[in-house]
XYZ file of C-alpha atoms in Angstrom:
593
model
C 132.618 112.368 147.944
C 132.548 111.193 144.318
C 130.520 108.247 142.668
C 133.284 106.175 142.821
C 134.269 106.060 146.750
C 130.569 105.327 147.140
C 130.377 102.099 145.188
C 133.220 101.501 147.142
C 131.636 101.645 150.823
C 128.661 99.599 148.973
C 130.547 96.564 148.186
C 133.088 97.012 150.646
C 130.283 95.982 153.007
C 130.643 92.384 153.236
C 134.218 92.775 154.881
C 134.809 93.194 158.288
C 138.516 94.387 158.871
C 141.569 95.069 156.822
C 144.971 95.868 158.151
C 147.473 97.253 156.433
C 150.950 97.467 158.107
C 154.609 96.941 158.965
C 155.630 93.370 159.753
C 154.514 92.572 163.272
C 155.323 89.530 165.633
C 152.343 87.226 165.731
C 150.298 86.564 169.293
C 153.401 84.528 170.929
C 150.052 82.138 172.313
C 149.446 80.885 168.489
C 145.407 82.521 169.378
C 144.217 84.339 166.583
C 142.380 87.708 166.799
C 138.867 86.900 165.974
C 137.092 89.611 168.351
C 133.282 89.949 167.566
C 130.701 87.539 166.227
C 131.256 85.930 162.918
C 135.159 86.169 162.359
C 136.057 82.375 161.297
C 139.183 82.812 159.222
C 142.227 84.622 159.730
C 144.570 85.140 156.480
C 147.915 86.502 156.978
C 149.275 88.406 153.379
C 152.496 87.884 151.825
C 153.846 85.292 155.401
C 153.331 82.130 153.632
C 155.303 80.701 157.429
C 152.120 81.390 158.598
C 150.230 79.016 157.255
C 152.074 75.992 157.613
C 150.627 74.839 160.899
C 147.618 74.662 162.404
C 144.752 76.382 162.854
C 146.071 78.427 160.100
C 146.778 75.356 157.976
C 144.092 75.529 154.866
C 143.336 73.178 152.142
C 145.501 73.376 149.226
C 145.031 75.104 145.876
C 144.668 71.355 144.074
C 141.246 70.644 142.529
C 139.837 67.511 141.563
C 136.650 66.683 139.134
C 137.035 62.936 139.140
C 135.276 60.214 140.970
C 138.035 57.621 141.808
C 141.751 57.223 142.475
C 143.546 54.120 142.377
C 142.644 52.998 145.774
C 139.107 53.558 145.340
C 138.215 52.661 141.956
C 137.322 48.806 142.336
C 135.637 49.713 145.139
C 133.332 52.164 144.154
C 133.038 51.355 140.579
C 131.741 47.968 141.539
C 129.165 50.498 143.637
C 127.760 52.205 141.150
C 127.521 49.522 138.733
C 125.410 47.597 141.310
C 123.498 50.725 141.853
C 121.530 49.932 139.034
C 118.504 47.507 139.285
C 119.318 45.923 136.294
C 122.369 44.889 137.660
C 121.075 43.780 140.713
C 118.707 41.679 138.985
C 121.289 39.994 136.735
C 123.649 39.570 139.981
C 120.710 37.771 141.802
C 120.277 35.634 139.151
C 123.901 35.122 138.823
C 124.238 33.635 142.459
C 121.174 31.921 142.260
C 122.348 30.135 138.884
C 125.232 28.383 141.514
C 122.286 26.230 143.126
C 120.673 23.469 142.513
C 117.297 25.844 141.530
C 119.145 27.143 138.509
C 117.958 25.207 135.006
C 121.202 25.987 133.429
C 124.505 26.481 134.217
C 126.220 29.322 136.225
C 128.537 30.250 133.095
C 125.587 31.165 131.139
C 124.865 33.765 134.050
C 128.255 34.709 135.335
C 130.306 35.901 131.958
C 128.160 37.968 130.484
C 127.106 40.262 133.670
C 130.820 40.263 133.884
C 131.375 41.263 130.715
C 128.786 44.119 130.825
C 130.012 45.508 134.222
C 133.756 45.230 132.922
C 132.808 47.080 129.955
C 131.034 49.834 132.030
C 134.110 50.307 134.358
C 136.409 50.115 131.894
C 134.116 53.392 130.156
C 133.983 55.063 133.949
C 138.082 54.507 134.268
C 138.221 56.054 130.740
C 136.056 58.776 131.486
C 137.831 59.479 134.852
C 140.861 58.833 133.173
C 140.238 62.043 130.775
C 138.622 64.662 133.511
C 142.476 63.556 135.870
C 143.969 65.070 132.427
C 141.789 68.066 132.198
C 141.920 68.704 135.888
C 145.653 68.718 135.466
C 146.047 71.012 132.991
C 144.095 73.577 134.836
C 146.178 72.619 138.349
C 149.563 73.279 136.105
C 148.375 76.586 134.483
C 150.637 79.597 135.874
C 149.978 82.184 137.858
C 152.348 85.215 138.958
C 153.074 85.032 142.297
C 155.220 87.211 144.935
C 158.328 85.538 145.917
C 160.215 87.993 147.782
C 162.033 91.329 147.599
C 159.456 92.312 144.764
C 159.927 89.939 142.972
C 157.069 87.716 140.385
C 157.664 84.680 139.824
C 155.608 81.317 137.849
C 153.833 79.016 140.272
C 151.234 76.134 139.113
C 147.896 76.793 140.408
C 147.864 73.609 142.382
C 150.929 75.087 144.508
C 149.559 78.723 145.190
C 148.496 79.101 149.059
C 146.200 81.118 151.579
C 147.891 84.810 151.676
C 150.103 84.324 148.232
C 149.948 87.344 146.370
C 148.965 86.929 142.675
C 149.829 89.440 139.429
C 146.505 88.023 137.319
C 146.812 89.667 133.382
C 144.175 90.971 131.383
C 141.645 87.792 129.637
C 143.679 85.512 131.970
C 141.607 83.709 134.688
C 141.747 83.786 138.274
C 143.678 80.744 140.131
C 141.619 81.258 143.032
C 139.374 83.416 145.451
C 140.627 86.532 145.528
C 140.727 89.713 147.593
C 141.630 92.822 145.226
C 143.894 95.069 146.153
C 145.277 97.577 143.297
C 144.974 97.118 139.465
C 145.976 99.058 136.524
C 143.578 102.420 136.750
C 144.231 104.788 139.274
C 141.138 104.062 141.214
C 141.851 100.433 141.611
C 138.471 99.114 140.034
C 138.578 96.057 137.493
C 136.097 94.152 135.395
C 135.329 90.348 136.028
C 133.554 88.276 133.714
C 131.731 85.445 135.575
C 130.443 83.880 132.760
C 131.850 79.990 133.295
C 129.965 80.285 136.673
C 127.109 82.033 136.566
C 126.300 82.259 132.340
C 126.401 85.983 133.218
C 128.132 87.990 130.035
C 127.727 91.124 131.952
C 130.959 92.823 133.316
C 131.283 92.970 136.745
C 132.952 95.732 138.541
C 135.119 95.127 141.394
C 136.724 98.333 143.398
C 140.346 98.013 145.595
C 140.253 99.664 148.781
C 142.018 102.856 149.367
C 144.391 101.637 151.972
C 145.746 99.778 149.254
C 145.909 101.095 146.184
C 149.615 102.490 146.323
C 150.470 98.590 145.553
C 150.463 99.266 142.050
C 153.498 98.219 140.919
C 155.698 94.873 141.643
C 158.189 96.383 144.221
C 155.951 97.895 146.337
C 155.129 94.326 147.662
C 158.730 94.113 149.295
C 157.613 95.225 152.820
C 153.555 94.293 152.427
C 152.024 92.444 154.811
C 148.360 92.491 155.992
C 146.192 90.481 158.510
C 142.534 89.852 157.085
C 139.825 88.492 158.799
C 136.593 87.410 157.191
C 133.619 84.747 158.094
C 132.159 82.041 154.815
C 128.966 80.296 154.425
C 121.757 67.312 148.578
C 93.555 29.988 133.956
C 90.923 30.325 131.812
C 90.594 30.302 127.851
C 89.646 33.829 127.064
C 88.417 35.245 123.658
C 89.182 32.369 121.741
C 86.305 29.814 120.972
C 87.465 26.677 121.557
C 91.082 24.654 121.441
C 92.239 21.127 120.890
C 94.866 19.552 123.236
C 96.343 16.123 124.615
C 97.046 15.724 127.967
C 100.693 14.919 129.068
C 101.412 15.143 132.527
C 98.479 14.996 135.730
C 98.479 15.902 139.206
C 101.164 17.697 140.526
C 103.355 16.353 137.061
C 102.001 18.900 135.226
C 104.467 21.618 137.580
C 107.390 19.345 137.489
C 108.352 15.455 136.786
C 110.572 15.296 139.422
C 108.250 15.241 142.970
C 111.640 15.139 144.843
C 114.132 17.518 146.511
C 113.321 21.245 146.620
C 109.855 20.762 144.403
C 108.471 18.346 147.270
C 104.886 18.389 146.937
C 104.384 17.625 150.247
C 105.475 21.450 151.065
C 104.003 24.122 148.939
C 104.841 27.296 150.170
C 108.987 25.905 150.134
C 107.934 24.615 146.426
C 106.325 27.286 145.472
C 108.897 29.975 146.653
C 111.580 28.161 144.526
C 109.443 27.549 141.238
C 108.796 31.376 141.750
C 112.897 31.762 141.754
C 113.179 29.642 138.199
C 110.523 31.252 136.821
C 112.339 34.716 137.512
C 115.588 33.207 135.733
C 113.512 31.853 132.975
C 112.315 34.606 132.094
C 115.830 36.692 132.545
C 116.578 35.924 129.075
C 113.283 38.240 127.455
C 115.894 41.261 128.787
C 118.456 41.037 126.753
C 121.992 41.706 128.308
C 123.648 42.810 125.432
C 120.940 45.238 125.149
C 122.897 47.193 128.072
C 126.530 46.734 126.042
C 124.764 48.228 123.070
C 123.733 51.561 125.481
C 127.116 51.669 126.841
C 128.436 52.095 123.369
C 125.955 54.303 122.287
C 126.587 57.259 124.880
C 130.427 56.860 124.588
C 129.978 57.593 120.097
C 127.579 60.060 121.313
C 129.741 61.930 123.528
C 132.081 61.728 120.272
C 129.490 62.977 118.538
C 129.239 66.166 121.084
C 132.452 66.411 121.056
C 133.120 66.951 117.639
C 129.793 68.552 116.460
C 131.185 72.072 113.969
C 127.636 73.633 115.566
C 128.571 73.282 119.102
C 132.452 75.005 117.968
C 132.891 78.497 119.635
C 134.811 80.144 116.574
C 135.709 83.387 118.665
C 137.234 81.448 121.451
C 138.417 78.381 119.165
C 136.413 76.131 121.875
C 135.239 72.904 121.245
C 132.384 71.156 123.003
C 133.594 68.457 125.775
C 131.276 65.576 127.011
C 132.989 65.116 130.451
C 131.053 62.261 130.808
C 128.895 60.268 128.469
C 126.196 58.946 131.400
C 123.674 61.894 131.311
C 123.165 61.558 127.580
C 119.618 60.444 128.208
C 118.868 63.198 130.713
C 119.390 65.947 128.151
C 117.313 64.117 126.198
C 114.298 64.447 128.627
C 115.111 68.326 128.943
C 111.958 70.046 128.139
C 111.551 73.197 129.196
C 114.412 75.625 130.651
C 113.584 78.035 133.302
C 115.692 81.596 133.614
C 115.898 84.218 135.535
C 117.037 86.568 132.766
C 116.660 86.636 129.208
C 120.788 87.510 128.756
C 121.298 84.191 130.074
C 120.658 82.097 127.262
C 121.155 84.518 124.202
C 124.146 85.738 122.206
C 123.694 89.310 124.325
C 125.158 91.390 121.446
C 124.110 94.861 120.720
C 123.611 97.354 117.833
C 123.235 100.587 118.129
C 120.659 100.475 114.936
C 118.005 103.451 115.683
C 117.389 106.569 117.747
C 114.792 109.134 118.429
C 116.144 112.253 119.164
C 113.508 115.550 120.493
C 110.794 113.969 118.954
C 112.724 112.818 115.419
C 113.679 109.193 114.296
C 116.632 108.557 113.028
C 117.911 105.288 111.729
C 117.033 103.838 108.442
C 118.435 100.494 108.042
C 115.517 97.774 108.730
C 115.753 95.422 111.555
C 115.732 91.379 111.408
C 112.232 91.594 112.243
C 111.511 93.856 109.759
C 113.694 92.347 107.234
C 111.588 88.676 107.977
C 107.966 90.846 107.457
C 108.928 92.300 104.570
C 110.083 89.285 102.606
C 107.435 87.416 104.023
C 104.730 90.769 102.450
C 106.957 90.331 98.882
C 106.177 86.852 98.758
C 102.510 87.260 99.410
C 102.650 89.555 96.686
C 103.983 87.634 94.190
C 101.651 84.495 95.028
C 98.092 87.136 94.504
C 98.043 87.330 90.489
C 96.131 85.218 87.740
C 98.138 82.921 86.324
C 98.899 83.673 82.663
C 98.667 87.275 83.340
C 101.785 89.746 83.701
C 103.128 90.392 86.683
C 103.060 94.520 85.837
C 99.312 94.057 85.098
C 97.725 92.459 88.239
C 98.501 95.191 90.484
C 97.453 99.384 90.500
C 100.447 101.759 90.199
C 100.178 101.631 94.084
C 100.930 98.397 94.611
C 103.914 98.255 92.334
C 105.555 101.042 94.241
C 104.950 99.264 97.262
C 106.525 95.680 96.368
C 109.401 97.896 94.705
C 109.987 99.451 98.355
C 109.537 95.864 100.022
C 112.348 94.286 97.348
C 114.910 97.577 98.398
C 114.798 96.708 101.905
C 114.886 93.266 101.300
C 117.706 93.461 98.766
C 119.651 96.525 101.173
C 120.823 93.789 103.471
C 122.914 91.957 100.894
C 124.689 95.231 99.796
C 125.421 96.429 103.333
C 127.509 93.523 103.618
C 130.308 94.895 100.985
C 130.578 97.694 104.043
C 133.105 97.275 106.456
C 131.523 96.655 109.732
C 131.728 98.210 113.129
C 130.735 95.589 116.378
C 128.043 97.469 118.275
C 127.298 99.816 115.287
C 124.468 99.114 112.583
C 123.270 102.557 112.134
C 122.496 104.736 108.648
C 120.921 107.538 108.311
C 123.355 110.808 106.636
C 121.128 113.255 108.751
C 123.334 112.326 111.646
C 126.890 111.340 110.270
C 130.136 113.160 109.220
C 128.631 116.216 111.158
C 125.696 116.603 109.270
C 123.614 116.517 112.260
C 124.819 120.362 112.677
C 122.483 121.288 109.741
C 119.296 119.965 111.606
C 117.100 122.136 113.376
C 117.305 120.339 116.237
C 120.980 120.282 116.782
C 120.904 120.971 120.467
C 118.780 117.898 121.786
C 121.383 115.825 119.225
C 124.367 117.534 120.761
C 123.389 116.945 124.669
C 122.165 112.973 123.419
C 125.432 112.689 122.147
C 127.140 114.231 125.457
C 124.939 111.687 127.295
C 125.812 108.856 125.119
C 130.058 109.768 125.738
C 129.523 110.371 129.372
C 126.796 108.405 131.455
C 128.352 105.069 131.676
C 130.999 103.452 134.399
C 133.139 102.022 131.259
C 136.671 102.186 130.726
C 138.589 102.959 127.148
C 141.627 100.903 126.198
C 143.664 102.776 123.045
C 145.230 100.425 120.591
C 148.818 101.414 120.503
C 148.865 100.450 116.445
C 145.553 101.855 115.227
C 144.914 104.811 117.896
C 142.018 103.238 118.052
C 139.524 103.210 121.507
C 138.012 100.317 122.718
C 135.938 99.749 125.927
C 135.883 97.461 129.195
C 131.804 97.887 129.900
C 129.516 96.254 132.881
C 127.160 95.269 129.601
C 126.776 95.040 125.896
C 124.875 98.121 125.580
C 126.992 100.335 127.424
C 129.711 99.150 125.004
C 127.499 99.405 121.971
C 126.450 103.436 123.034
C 130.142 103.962 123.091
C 130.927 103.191 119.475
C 128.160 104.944 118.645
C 128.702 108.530 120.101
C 132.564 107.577 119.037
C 131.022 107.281 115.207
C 128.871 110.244 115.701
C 132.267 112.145 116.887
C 132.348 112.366 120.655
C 135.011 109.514 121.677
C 135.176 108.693 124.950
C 139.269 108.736 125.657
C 140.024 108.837 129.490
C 138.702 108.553 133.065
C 140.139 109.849 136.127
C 138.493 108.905 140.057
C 136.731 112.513 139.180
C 136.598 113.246 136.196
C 135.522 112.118 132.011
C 137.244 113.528 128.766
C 135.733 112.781 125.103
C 137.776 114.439 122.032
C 134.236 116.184 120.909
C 134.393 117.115 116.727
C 132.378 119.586 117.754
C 131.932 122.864 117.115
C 133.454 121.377 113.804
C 133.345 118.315 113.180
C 137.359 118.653 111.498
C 138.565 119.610 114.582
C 138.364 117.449 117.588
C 138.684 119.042 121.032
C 139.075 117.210 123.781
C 136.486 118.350 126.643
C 136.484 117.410 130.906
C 133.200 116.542 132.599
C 133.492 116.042 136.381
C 131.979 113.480 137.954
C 130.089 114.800 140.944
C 128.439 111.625 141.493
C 127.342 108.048 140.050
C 124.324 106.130 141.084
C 124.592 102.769 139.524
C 121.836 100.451 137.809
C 119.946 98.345 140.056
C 116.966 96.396 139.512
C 115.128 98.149 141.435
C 116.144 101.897 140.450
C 116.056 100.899 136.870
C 117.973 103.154 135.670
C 121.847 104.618 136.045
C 122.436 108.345 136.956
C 125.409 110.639 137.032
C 125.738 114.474 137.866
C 128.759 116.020 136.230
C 129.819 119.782 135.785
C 130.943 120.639 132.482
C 133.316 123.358 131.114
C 130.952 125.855 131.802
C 129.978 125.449 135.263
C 127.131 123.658 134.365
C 125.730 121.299 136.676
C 123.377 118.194 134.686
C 121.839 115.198 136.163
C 122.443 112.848 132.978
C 119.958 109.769 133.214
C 119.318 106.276 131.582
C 116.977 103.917 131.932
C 113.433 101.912 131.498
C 111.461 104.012 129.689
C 108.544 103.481 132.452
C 111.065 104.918 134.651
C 112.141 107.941 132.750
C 108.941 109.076 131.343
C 107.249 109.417 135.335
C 110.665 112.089 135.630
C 110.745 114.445 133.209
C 111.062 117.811 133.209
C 108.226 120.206 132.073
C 110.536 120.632 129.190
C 111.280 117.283 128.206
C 107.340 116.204 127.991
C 106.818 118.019 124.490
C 108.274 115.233 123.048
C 106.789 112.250 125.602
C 104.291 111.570 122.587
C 106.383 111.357 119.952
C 108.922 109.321 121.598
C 106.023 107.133 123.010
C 105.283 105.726 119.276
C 109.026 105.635 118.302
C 109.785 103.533 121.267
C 106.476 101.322 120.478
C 107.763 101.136 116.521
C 111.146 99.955 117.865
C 109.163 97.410 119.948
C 107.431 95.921 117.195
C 110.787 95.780 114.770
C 112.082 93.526 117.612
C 114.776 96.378 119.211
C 115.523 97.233 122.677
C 115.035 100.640 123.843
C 116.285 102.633 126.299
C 115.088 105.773 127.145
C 117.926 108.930 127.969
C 116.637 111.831 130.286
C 118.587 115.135 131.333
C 118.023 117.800 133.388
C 119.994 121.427 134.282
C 120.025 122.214 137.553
């Protein structure tokens, strides 16, 4: 069985049935067949009749990000502006300003909470206003959908249904859940980026199942029809020494002139309770109400701000930031510290294949960023160490001199690399290795096999520009990709993958002369966290059987061969150097069997 059917049965493992088959009458009863524990939803494939009634009537394709419609607006916007305690407060006070407790009159009270809450659901209709449009553009993008005899048509997202089958294209994204069944490679897998969900920039792989991977092509969907079934699953004077003062009022005039009505001295706690009531609406006015008009337009030129802020701009993608809403401003102000779970998740996750050690040699002489930052910080300390009024040439021993001269090439390097052209992925120098110079080293057979190991231990597929000739590769992560262009710049191109088997145009035994070699794949354990480390067996042209390995170098270094260990302490302080220049490493292993 090769690698490839056994991812298959892996992630396959979450379904329960599949059938593939001729169109058959449905149960005449309406009952669907759920056998067995855990069946909930029954999904029948290119019969869109089916779904029309119940209990095979499911929710519609139509999403919605906003908070009201027009029935419910008032209604709730009045809600949430009242879930505030401000508001409350100022409401209180408002009603309370209608009775005869209130020193001032109820207009004084009553326009401006109204103003301030008007203003604040005007912002929220605004704000709603703009996610309806946003929401609507994504329910009116097109997908290609199966109409009948073959045939693909355009249908808005909003309109697609449970069992439509959808044609998605390459970089376009998916309208909804889907089940795959076939795609463009022979072996039916695919390569999903989940990054708007998850952050993840990692390509995942997805695999079609057998029974249905003759569906590659529009008209074989004439005659499809399937039947899945599938299960889913928050008073005293104090420090002062002494005052002058007139009396004015006595007795119980010095609370309030009037002894009548609802300040009757004759009942305190009544009298009390309502002085307690003016006092609160006194003292309303040291909270400014305006202050909360002035917040309200501060988030909404914030979110402008956001909005149109050149650092936030995604130049690859032409993406703008958008502030969907402008009432968590002051919550990412109180972010301060972010937890992940991975490192990939919050960085740019590009790689450059920049150095190598190869049987116990280094190769790679272009400095790192790290090293770049050391050694201008070193030339700097340098220049600040001499007397002043003495010559620069004097203060230092011929030593010294020839030092700082090697700290201002690599310093200065960087500036002329950038009249090269560049290659994404590929940052390496060092003429021991390129144009097929590596075939004068003496160790020309541990470069040739980490080479072979570079073109063929990976699950990535190439894509040929029709214009340039040129490969590119689909890969489950930066690095895969980045290994790629390298062995494809050292002159072994990855061109083509079969279910079985891997070809790379080799410029080897001359580097003139490509020839294009087959590896089969006898089988492909993937990367998992807990492996660390991706594996593949293949048999090359000469009936060679090797168990090609990547991985942690922890991992690696505890399997070596007897063989491979004459170089464990050489490679041990490479792969420490690298570590301190601020590079990943990633340790390659093989072994003939």
């Amino acid at each position: 069985m090769t690698g490839g059917r056994i991812r298959a049965k892996i992630r396959r493992s979450h379904l329960y049935t599949f059938a593939c088959h001729r169109s058959h009458p449905p149960a005449q009863d309406g009952s669907q067949d759920t056998q067995g524990p855990g069946y909930s939803r029954t999904v029948y494939c290119n019969q869109p009749h089916m779904h029309t009634q119940k209990p095979n009537k499911y929710c519609t394709n139509y999403i919605s990000t906003t908070k009201y419609n027009i029935l419910t607006f008032l209604p709730k916007a009045i809600f949430e502006q009242f879930r505030r305690v401000a508001n409350v407060y100022f409401l209180l006070a408002a009603v309370l300003s209608l009775t005869p407790v209130s020193p001032f009159g109820p207009l004084s009270m009553i326009a401006p909470l109204a103003f301030v809450v008007g203003l604040s659901m005007a912002k929220e209709a605004l704000e709603d206003w703009r996610r309806f449009i946003q929401d609507m553009k994504v329910n009116l993008r097109k997908a290609g959908v199966h109409k009948q005899d073959g045939e693909f048509g355009h249908k808005p997202w909003m309109k697609l249904g449970v069992g439509d089958i959808v044609k998605v294209e390459k970089d376009q994204f998916f309208p909804a859940d889907l089940l795959l069944l076939s795609s463009s490679y022979e072996d039916g897998i695919c390569y999903v980026e989940t990054m708007n969900l998850d952050g993840e920039t990692n390509l995942k792989v997805k695999r079609a199942l057998e029974t249905t991977l003759p569906l590659d092509s529009d008209p074989t969907f004439k005659e499809f029809s399937a039947t899945i079934r599938y299960s889913l699953r928050d008073s005293k004077l104090r420090n002062t020494a002494y005052v002058y003062g007139v009396v004015i009022f006595t007795g119980h005039d010095s609370k309030v002139p009037d002894s009548k009505g609802l300040f009757d001295p004759g009942k305190p706690l009544k009298s009390g309770f309502y002085h307690l009531i003016t006092a609160l609406m006194l003292y309303g006015y040291l909270i400014p109400i305006s202050l909360y008009v002035s917040i309200e337009i501060v988030k909404v030129l914030q979110a402008l701000f956001i909005n149109q802020d050149i650092h936030m701009y995604d130049d690859e993608t032409g993406t703008p930031a958008q502030a969907r809403t402008s009432n968590l401003n002051e919550e990412l102000g109180q972010v301060d510290t972010i937890l992940s779970d991975k490192t990939g998740t919050l960085t740019c996750n590009q790689m450059d294949f920049l150095k190598c050690s190869i049987g116990g040699t280094a190769y790679g002489t272009k400095a790192s960023d790290v090293e770049l930052a050391a050694a201008k910080q070193m030339v700097m300390d340098l220049d600040g160490q001499g007397e002043p009024g003495m010559p620069h040439s004097l203060e230092k021993s011929g030593h010294d001199v020839d030092s700082e001269i090697q700290l201002e090439t690599v310093v200065t390097s960087k500036d002329e690399d950038d009249l090269k052209p560049s290659i994404k992925g590929f940052s390496f120098e060092d003429d021991r290795l390129m144009n097929g110079n590596w075939l004068k080293e003496p160790n020309k057979d541990d470069i040739l096999l980490f080479f072979r190991i570079l073109a063929v231990c990976h699950t990535a597929i190439p894509e040929q520009n029709e214009e340039t000739g040129a490969f590119t590769y689909e890969a489950e992560s930066p690095d895969e990709g980045a290994f790629l262009v390298a062995a494809r710049e050292f002159g072994f191109e990855f061109s083509r993958r079969t279910q079985s088997s891997v070809f790379v145009h080799e410029r080897y035994p001359s580097f003139q002369e490509p020839v294009e070699r087959e590896y089969k794949i006898l089988n492909l354990l993937d990367f998992t966290s807990k492996r660390k480390r991706m594996s593949v067996i293949i048999r090359d042209e000469n009936d060679q059987i090797l168990l090609l390995c990547k991985g942690a170098d922890s991992i690696i270094f505890d399997r070596l061969s007897s063989d491979g260990r004459m170089y464990l302490e050489a490679t041990t302080k490479h792969l420490n150097d690298y570590g301190e220049a601020g590079l990943d490493a990633c340790t390659r292993l093989q072994e003939t069997r």
